C-alpha positions as a printed NumPy array, in Angstrom:
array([[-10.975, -14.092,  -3.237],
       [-12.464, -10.567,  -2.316],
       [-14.002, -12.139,   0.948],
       [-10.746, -14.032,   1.254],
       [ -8.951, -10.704,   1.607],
       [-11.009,  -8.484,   3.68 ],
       [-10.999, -11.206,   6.161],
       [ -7.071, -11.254,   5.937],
       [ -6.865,  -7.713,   6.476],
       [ -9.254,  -7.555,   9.082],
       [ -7.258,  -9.955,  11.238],
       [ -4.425,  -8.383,  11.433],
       [ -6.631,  -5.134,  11.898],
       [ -8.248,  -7.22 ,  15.18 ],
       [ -4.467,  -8.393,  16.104],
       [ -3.011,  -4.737,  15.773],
       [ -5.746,  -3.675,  17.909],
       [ -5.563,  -6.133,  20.723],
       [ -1.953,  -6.035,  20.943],
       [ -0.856,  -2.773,  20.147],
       [ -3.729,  -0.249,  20.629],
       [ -1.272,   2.721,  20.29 ],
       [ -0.47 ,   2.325,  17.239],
       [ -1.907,   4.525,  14.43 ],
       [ -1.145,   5.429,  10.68 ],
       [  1.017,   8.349,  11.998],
       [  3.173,   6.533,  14.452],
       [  3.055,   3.562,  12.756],
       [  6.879,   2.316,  11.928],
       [  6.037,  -1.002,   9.672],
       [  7.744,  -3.168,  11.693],
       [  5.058,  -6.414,  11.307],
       [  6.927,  -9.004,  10.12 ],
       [  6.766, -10.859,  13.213],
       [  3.01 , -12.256,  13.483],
       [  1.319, -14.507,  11.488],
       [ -1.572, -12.447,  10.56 ],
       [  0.58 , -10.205,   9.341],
       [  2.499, -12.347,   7.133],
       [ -1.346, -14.098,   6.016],
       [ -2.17 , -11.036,   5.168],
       [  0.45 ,  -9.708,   3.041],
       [  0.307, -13.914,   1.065],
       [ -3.084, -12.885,   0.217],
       [ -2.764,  -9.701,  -0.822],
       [  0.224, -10.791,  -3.206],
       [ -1.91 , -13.759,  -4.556],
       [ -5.173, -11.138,  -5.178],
       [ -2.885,  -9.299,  -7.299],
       [ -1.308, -11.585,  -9.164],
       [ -4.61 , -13.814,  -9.75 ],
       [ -7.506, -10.619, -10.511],
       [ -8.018,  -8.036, -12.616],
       [ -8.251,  -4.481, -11.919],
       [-11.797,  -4.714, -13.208],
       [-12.426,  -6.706,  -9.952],
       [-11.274,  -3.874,  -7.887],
       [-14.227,  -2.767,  -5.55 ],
       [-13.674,   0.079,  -2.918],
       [-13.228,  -2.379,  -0.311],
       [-11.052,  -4.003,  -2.49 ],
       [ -9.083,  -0.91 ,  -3.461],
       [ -9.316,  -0.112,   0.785],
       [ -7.928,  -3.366,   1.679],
       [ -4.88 ,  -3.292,  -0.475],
       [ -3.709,   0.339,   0.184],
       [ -4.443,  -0.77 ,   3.968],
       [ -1.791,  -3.461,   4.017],
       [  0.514,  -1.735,   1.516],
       [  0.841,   0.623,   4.389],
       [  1.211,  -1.779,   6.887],
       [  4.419,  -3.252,   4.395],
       [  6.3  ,   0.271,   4.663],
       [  9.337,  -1.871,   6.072],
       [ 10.107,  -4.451,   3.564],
       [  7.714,  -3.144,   0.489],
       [  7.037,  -6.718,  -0.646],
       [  3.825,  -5.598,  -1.885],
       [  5.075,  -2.557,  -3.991],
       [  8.091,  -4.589,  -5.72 ],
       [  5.345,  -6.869,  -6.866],
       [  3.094,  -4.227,  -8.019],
       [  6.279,  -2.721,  -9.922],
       [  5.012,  -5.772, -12.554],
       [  1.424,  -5.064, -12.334],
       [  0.859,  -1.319, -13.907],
       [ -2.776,  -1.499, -13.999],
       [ -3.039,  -2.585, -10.112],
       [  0.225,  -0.179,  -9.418],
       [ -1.645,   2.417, -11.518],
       [ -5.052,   2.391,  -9.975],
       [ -4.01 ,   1.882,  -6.482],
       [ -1.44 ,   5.022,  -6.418],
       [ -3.853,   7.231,  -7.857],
       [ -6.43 ,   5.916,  -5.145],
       [ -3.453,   6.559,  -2.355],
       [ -3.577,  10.119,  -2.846],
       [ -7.757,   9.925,  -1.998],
       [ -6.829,   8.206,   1.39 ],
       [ -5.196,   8.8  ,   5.229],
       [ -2.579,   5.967,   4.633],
       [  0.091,   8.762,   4.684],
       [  2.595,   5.258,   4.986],
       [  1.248,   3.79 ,   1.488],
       [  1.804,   7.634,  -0.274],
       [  5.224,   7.726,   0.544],
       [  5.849,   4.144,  -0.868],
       [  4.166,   5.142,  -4.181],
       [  5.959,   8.427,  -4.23 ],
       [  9.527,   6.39 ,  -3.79 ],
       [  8.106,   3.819,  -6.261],
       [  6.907,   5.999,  -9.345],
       [ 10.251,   6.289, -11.03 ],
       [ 10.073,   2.247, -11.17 ],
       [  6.462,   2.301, -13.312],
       [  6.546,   1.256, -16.582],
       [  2.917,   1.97 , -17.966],
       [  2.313,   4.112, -20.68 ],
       [ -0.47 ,   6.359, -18.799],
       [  1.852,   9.236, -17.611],
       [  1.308,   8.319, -14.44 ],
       [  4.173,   9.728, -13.229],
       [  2.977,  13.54 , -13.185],
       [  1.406,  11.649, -10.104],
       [  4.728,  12.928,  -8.33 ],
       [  3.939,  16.432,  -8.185],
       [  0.424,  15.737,  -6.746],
       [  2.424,  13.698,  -3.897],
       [  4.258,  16.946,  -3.099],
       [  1.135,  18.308,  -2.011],
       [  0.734,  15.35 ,   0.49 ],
       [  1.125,  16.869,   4.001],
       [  3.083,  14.521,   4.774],
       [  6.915,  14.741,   5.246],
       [  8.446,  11.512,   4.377],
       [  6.328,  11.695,   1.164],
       [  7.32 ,  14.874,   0.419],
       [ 11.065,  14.032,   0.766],
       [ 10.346,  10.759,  -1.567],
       [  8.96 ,  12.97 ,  -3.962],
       [ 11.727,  15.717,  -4.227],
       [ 14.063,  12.982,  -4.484],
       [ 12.431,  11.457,  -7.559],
       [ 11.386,  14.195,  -9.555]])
C-alpha cells in the first residue's frame, strides 16, 4: 500500500507540474477537484488511513500524506476523516509543523478543536501561532 501511495501522489505531482507549472505551496488555492489524479490520489490516501497503522508510517509515508492533505485545502476530505483517526490525526499534525506545507498547517490548526485523543495534543495550537504563515495564524487565534 506504501508503494501504492507514493505512486498516487507522485502523479498528481507529474500532472501539477505539466499542467500548471506556476503553481507552488504559497499560491496554491486547492482547487483540484477536477482531474483524475487528483481525485486517485486523495481515494488512496483515504484507504491508507483507514486500512494501516501509524506504526506503518515511514517518512515518505508521513511526506506523502501531509503532501496531499495540502493539496485537499478546498474540500478537507482528508482531515474530516482523520477527525476519526487520532493516532494518524495526531502524528501527522505534529509532523505538519516540521514541514513547508504552510496549506496542511492551517487545516490542522482549524481542525484541533475537533481531536478527540487523550494526548493533549491540542497545546499544538500555540506552536501553530508561531507558523509564519497568516491563514494559520488566523485559524489558530480563532480556536484557542
Amino acid at each position: 500500500m506504501e508503494n501504492n501511495l507514493h505512486l498516487k501522489v507522485n502523479a498528481f505531482k507529474l500532472w501539477v507540474k505539466l499542467n500548471h507549472p506556476e503553481i507552488t505551496e504559497d499560491n496554491d488555492n486547492g482547487e483540484w477537484c477536477f482531474c483524475q489524479e487528483y481525485d486517485e490520489m486523495i481515494s488512496c490516501v483515504l484507504n491508507f488511513i483507514e486500512n494501516n497503522s501509524v506504526k506503518n508510517a515511514t517518512k515518505q509515508v508521513i511526506d506523502d500524506l501531509l503532501y496531499a492533505i495540502a493539496r485537499d485545502n478546498e474540500c478537507s476530505w482528508i482531515m474530516t476523516r482523520l477527525e476519526k483517526y487520532n493516532e494518524w490525526f495526531s502524528l501527522l499534525c505534529r509532523q505538519s509543523l516540521k514541514t513547508n506545507y504552510t496549506n496542511a498547517k492551517w487545516q490542522f490548526a482549524e481542525h484541533l478543536k475537533n481531536y478527540k485523543g487523550n494526548d493533549n495534543l491540542q497545546k499544538l495550537i500555540y506552536d501553530f501561532l508561531l507558523v509564519e504563515d497568516e491563514y494559520t495564524q488566523i485559524q489558530s487565534h480563532i480556536h484557542i
